[in-house]
PDB file of C-alpha atoms in Angstrom:
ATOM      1  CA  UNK A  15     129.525 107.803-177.119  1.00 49.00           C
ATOM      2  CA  UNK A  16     131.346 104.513-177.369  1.00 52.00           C
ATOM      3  CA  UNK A  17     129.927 101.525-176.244  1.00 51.00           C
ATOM      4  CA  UNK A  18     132.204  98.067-175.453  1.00 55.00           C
ATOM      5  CA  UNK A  19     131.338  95.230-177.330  1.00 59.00           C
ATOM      6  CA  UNK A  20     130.466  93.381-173.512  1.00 59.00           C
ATOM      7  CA  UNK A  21     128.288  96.550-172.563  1.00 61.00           C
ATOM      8  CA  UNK A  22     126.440  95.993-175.725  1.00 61.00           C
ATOM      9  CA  UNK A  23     126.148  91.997-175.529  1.00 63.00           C
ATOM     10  CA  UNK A  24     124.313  92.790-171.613  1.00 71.00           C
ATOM     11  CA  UNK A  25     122.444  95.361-173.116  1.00 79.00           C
ATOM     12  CA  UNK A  26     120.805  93.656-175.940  1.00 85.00           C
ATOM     13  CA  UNK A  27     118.600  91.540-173.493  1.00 90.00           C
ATOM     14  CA  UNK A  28     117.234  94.850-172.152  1.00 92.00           C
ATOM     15  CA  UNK A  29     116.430  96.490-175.692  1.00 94.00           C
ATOM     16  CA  UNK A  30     115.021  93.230-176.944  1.00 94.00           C
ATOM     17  CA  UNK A  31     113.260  92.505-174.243  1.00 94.00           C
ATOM     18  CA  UNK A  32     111.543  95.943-174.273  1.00 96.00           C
ATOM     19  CA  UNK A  33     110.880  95.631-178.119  1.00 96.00           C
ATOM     20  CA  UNK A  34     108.692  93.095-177.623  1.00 96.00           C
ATOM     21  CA  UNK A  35     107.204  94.228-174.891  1.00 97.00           C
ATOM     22  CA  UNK A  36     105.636  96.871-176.927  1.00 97.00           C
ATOM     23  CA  UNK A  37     105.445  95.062-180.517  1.00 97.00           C
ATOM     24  CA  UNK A  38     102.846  93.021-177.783  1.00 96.00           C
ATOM     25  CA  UNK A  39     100.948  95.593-176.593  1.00 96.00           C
ATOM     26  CA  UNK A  40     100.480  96.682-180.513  1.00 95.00           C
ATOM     27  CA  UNK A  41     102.440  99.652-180.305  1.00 96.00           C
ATOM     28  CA  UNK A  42     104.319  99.431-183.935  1.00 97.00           C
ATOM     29  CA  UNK A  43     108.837  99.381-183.236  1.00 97.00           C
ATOM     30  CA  UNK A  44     111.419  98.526-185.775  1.00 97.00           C
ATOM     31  CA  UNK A  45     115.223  97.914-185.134  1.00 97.00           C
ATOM     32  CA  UNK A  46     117.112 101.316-185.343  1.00 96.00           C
ATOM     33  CA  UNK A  47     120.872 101.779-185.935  1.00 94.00           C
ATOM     34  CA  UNK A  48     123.033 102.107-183.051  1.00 89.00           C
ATOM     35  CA  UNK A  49     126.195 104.501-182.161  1.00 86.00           C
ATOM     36  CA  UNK A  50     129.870 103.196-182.552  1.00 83.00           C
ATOM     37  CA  UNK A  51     131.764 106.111-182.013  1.00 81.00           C
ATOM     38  CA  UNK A  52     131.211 109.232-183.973  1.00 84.00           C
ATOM     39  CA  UNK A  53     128.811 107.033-186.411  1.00 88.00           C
ATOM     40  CA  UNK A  54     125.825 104.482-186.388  1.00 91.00           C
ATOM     41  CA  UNK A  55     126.250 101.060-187.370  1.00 89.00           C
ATOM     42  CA  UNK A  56     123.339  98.276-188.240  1.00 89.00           C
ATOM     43  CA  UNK A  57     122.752  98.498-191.348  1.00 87.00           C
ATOM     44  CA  UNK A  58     125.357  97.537-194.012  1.00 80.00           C
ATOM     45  CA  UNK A  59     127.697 100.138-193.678  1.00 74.00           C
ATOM     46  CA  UNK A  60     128.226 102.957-191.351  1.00 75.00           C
ATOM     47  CA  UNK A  61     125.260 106.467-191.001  1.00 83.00           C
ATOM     48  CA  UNK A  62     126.491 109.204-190.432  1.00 86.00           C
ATOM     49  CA  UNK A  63     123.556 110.058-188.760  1.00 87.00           C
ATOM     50  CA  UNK A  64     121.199 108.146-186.477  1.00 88.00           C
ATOM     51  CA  UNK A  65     119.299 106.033-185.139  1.00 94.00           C
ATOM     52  CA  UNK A  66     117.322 105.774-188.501  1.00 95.00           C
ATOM     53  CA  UNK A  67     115.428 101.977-189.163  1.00 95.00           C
ATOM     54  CA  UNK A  68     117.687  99.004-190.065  1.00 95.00           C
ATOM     55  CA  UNK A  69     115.753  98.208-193.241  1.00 94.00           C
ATOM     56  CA  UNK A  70     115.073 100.567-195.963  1.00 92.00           C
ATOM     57  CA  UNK A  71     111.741  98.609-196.575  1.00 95.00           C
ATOM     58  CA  UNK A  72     111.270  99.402-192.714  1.00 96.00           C
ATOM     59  CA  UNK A  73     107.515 100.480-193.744  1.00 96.00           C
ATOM     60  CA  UNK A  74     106.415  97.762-195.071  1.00 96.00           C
ATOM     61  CA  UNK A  75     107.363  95.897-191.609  1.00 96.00           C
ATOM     62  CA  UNK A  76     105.304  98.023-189.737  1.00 96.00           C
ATOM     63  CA  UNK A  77     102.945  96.067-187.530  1.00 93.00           C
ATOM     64  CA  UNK A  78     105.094  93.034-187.454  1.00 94.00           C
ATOM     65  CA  UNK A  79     104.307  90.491-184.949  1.00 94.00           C
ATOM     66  CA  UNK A  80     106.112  89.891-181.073  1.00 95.00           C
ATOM     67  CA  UNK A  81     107.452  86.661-181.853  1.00 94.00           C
ATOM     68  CA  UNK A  82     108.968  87.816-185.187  1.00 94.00           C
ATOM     69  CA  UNK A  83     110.370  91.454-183.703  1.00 95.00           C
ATOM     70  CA  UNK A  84     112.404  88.993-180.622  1.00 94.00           C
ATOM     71  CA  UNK A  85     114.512  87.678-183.566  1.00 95.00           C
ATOM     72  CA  UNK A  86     115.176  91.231-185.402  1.00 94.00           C
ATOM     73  CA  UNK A  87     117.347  92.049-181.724  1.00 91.00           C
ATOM     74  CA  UNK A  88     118.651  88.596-181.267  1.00 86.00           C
ATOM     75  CA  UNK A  89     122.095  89.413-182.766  1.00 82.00           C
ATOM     76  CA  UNK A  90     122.550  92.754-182.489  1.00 84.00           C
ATOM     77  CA  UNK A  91     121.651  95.362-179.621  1.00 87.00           C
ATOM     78  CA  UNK A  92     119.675  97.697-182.077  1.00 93.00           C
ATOM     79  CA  UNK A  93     117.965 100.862-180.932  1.00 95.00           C
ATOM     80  CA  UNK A  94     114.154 100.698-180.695  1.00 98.00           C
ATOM     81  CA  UNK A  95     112.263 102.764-182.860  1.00 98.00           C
ATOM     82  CA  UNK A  96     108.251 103.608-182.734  1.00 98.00           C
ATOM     83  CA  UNK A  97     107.143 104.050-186.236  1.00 98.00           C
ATOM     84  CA  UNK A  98     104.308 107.140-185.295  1.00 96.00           C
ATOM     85  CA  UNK A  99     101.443 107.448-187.694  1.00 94.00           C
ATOM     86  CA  UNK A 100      99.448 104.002-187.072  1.00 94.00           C
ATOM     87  CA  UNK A 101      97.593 104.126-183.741  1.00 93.00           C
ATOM     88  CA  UNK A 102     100.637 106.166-181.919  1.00 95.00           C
ATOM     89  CA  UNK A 103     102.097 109.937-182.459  1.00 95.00           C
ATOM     90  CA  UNK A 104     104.364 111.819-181.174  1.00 95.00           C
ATOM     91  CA  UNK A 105     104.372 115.279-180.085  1.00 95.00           C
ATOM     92  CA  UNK A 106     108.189 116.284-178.761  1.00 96.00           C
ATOM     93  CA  UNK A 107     109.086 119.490-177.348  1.00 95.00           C
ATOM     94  CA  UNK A 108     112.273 120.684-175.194  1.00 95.00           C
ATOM     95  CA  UNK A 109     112.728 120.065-171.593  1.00 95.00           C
ATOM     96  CA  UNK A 110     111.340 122.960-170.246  1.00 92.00           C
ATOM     97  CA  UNK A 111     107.846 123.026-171.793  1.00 92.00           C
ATOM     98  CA  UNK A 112     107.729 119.717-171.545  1.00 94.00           C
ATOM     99  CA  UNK A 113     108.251 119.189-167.621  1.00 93.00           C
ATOM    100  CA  UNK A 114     105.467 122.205-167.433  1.00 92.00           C
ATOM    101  CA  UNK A 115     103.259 120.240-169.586  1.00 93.00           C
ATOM    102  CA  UNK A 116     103.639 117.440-167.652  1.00 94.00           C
ATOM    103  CA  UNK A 117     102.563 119.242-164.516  1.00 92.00           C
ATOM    104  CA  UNK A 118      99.675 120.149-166.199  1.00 92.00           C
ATOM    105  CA  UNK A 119      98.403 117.144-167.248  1.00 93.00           C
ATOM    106  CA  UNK A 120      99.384 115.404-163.914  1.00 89.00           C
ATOM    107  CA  UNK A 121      96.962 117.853-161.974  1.00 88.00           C
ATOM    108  CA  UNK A 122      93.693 116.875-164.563  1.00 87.00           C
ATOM    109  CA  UNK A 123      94.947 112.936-163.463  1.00 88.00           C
ATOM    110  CA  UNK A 124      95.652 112.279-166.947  1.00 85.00           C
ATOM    111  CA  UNK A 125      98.836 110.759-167.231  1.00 88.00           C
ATOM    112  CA  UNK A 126     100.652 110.283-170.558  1.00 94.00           C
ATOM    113  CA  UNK A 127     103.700 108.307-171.849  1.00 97.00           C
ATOM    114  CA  UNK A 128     106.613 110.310-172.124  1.00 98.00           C
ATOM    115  CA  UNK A 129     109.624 109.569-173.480  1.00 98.00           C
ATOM    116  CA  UNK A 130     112.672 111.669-173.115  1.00 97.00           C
ATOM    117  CA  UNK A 131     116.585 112.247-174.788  1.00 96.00           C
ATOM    118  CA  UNK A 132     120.049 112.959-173.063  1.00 94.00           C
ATOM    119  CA  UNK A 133     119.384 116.187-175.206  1.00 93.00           C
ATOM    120  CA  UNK A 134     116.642 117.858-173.735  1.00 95.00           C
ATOM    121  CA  UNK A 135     113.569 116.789-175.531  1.00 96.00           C
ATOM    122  CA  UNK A 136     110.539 115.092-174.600  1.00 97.00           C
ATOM    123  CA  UNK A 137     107.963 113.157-176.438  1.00 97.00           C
ATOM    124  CA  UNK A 138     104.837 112.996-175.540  1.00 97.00           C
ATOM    125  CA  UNK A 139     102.682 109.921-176.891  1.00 97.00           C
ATOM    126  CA  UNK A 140      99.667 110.067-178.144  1.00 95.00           C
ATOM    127  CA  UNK A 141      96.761 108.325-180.293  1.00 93.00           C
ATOM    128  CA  UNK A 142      96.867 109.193-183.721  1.00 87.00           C
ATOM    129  CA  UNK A 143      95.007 112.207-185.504  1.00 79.00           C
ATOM    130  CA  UNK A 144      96.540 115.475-183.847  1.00 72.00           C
ATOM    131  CA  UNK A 145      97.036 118.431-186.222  1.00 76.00           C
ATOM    132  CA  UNK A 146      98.966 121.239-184.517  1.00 73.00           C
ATOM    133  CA  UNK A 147      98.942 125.320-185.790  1.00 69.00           C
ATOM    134  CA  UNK A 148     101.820 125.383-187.604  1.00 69.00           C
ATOM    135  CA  UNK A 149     102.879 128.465-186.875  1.00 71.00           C
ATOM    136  CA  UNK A 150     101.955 127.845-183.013  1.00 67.00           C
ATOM    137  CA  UNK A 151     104.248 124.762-182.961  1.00 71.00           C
ATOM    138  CA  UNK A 152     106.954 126.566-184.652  1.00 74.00           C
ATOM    139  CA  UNK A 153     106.517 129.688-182.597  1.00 76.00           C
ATOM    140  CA  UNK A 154     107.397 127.066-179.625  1.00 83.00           C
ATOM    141  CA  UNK A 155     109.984 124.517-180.872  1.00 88.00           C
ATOM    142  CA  UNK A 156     107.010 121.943-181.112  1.00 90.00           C
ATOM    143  CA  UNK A 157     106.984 118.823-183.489  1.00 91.00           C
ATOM    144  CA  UNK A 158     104.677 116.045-184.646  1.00 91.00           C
ATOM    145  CA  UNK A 159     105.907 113.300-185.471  1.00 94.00           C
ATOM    146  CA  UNK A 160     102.950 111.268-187.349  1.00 93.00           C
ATOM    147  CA  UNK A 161     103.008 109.025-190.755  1.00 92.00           C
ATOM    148  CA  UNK A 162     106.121 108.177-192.612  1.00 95.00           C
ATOM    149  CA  UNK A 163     107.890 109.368-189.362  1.00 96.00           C
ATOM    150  CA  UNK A 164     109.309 107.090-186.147  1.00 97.00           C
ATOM    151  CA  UNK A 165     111.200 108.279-182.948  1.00 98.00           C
ATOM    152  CA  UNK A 166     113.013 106.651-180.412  1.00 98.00           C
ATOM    153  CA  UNK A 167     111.738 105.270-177.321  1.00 98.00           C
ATOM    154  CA  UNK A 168     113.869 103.482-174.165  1.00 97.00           C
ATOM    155  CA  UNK A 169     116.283 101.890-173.620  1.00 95.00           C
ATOM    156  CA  UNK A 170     117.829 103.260-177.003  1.00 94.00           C
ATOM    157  CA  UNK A 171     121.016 103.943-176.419  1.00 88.00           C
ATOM    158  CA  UNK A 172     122.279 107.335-178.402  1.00 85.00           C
ATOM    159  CA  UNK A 173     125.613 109.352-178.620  1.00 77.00           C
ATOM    160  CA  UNK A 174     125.792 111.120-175.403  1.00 82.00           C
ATOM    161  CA  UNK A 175     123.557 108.392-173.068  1.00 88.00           C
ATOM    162  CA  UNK A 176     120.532 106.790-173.342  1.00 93.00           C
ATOM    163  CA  UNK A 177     117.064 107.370-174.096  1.00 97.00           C
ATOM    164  CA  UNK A 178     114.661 107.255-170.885  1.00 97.00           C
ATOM    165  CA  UNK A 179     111.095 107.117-169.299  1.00 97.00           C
ATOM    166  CA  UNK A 180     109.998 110.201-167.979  1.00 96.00           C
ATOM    167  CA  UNK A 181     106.198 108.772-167.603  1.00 96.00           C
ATOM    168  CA  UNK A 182     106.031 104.720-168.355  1.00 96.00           C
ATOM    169  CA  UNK A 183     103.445 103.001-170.487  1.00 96.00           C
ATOM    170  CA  UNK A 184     102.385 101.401-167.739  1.00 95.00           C
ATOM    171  CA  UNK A 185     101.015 103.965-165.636  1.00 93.00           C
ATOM    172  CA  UNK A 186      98.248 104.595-168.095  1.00 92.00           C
ATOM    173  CA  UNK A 187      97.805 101.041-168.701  1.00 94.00           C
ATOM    174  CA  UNK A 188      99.365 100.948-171.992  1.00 94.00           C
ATOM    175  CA  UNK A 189      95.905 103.765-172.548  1.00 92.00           C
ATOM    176  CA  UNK A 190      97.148 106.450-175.191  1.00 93.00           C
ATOM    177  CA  UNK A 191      95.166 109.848-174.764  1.00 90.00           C
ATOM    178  CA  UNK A 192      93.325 112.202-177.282  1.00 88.00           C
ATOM    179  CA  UNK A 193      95.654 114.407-179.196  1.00 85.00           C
ATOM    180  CA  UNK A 194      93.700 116.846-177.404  1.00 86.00           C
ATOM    181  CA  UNK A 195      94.563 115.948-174.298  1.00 90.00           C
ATOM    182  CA  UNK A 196      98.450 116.909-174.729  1.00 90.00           C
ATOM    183  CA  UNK A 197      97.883 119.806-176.689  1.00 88.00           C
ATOM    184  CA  UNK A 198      95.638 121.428-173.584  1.00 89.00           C
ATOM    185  CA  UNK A 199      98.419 120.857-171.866  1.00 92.00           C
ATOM    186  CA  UNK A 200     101.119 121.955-173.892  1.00 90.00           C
ATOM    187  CA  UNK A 201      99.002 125.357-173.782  1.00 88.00           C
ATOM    188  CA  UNK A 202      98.469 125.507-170.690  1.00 89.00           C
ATOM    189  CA  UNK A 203     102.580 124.991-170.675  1.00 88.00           C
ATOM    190  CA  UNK A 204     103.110 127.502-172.978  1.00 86.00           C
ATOM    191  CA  UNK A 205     101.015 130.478-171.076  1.00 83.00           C
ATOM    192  CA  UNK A 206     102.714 129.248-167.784  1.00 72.00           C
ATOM    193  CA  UNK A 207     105.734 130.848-165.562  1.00 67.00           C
ATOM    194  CA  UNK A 208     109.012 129.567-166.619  1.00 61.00           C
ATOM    195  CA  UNK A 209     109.068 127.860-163.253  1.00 62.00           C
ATOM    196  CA  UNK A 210     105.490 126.660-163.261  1.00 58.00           C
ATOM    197  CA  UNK A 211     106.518 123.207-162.330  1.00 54.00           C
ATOM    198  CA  UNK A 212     108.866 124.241-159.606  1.00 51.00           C
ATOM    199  CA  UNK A 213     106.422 125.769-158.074  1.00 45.00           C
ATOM    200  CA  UNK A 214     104.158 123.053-158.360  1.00 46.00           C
ATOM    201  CA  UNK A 215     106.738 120.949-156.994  1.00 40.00           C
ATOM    202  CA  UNK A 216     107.648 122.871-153.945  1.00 39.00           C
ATOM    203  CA  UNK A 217     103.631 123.008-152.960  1.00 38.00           C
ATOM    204  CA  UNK A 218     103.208 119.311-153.558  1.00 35.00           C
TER     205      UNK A 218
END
């Protein structure tokens, strides 16, 4: 997806603005390359693939303060990236299992943050510590994303639209759940009707 350089100068506010949003509610984000056409630009250099951190010694940033993450997106409109693995994880799945899982943790009343991609798959955010089956995550298109890892979370902007929030931060009051809590769910999910949450939905 190409984006103008006067889209990208408006949307920079928005990203950075987010970025430290988060950086100050501890959650740990690092500047991710961005698409320009077919490729991803921010670090020196074009990727061919993307968005992947800005700096190669992006690790050893992790944790980095508010005030110092406002200047990393003063410049540049750089997609946000949550490194997972130190007090957040990620657990993404596709659309489908996802939107069930979300029904089912919506009718305990434990909401969870979930991000979600132009392409169909959700992330679910969690506190650290979850260890999945392997071959029950794999037997369902299910992936942890935990130390050494990152994903991205909104507004990144990616090639076919943007990344969005399916369930804010806010609405659990910046509260991560158990690991636990989400895989329940994603059970739950998995033993469900294909058109659990429809259902659900249509009742409500």
């Amino acid at each position: 997806m190409e984006w103008s350089d006067s889209w990208r100068g408006a949307f920079r506010i928005e990203l950075r603005a987010e970025a430290v949003n988060l950086a100050w509610h501890g959650w740990p984000v690092l500047p991710g390359t961005y698409p320009a056409g077919a490729q991803w630009a921010g670090r020196e250099g074009v990727e061919q693939d993307g968005p992947v951190p800005v700096h190669l010694d992006w690790q050893e940033r992790i944790g980095t303060k508010a005030e110092q993450v406002a200047t990393w997106w003063a410049g540049h409109s750089y997609s946000i990236l949550l490194a997972t693995g130190h007090g957040v994880d990620a657990v993404e799945v596709g659309a489908d299992l996802g939107r069930r899982a979300a029904v089912a943790l919506r009718a305990t009343g434990a909401p969870v943050p979930i991000a979600a991609t132009p392409s169909g798959r959700w992330m679910f955010l969690v506190a650290g510590g979850l260890e999945l089956r392997a071959d029950w995550a794999a037997d369902h298109d299910i992936r942890h994303y935990g130390q050494g890892e990152y994903v991205p979370l909104p507004p990144t902007p990616v090639q076919h639209g943007v990344v969005h929030w399916r369930v804010k931060p806010q609405i659990c009051a910046w509260q991560l759940p158990r690991p636990g809590v989400v895989q329940d769910a994603l059970t739950e999910a998995v033993l469900a009707p294909a058109d659990y949450g429809l259902l659900t939905a249509e009742r409500s």
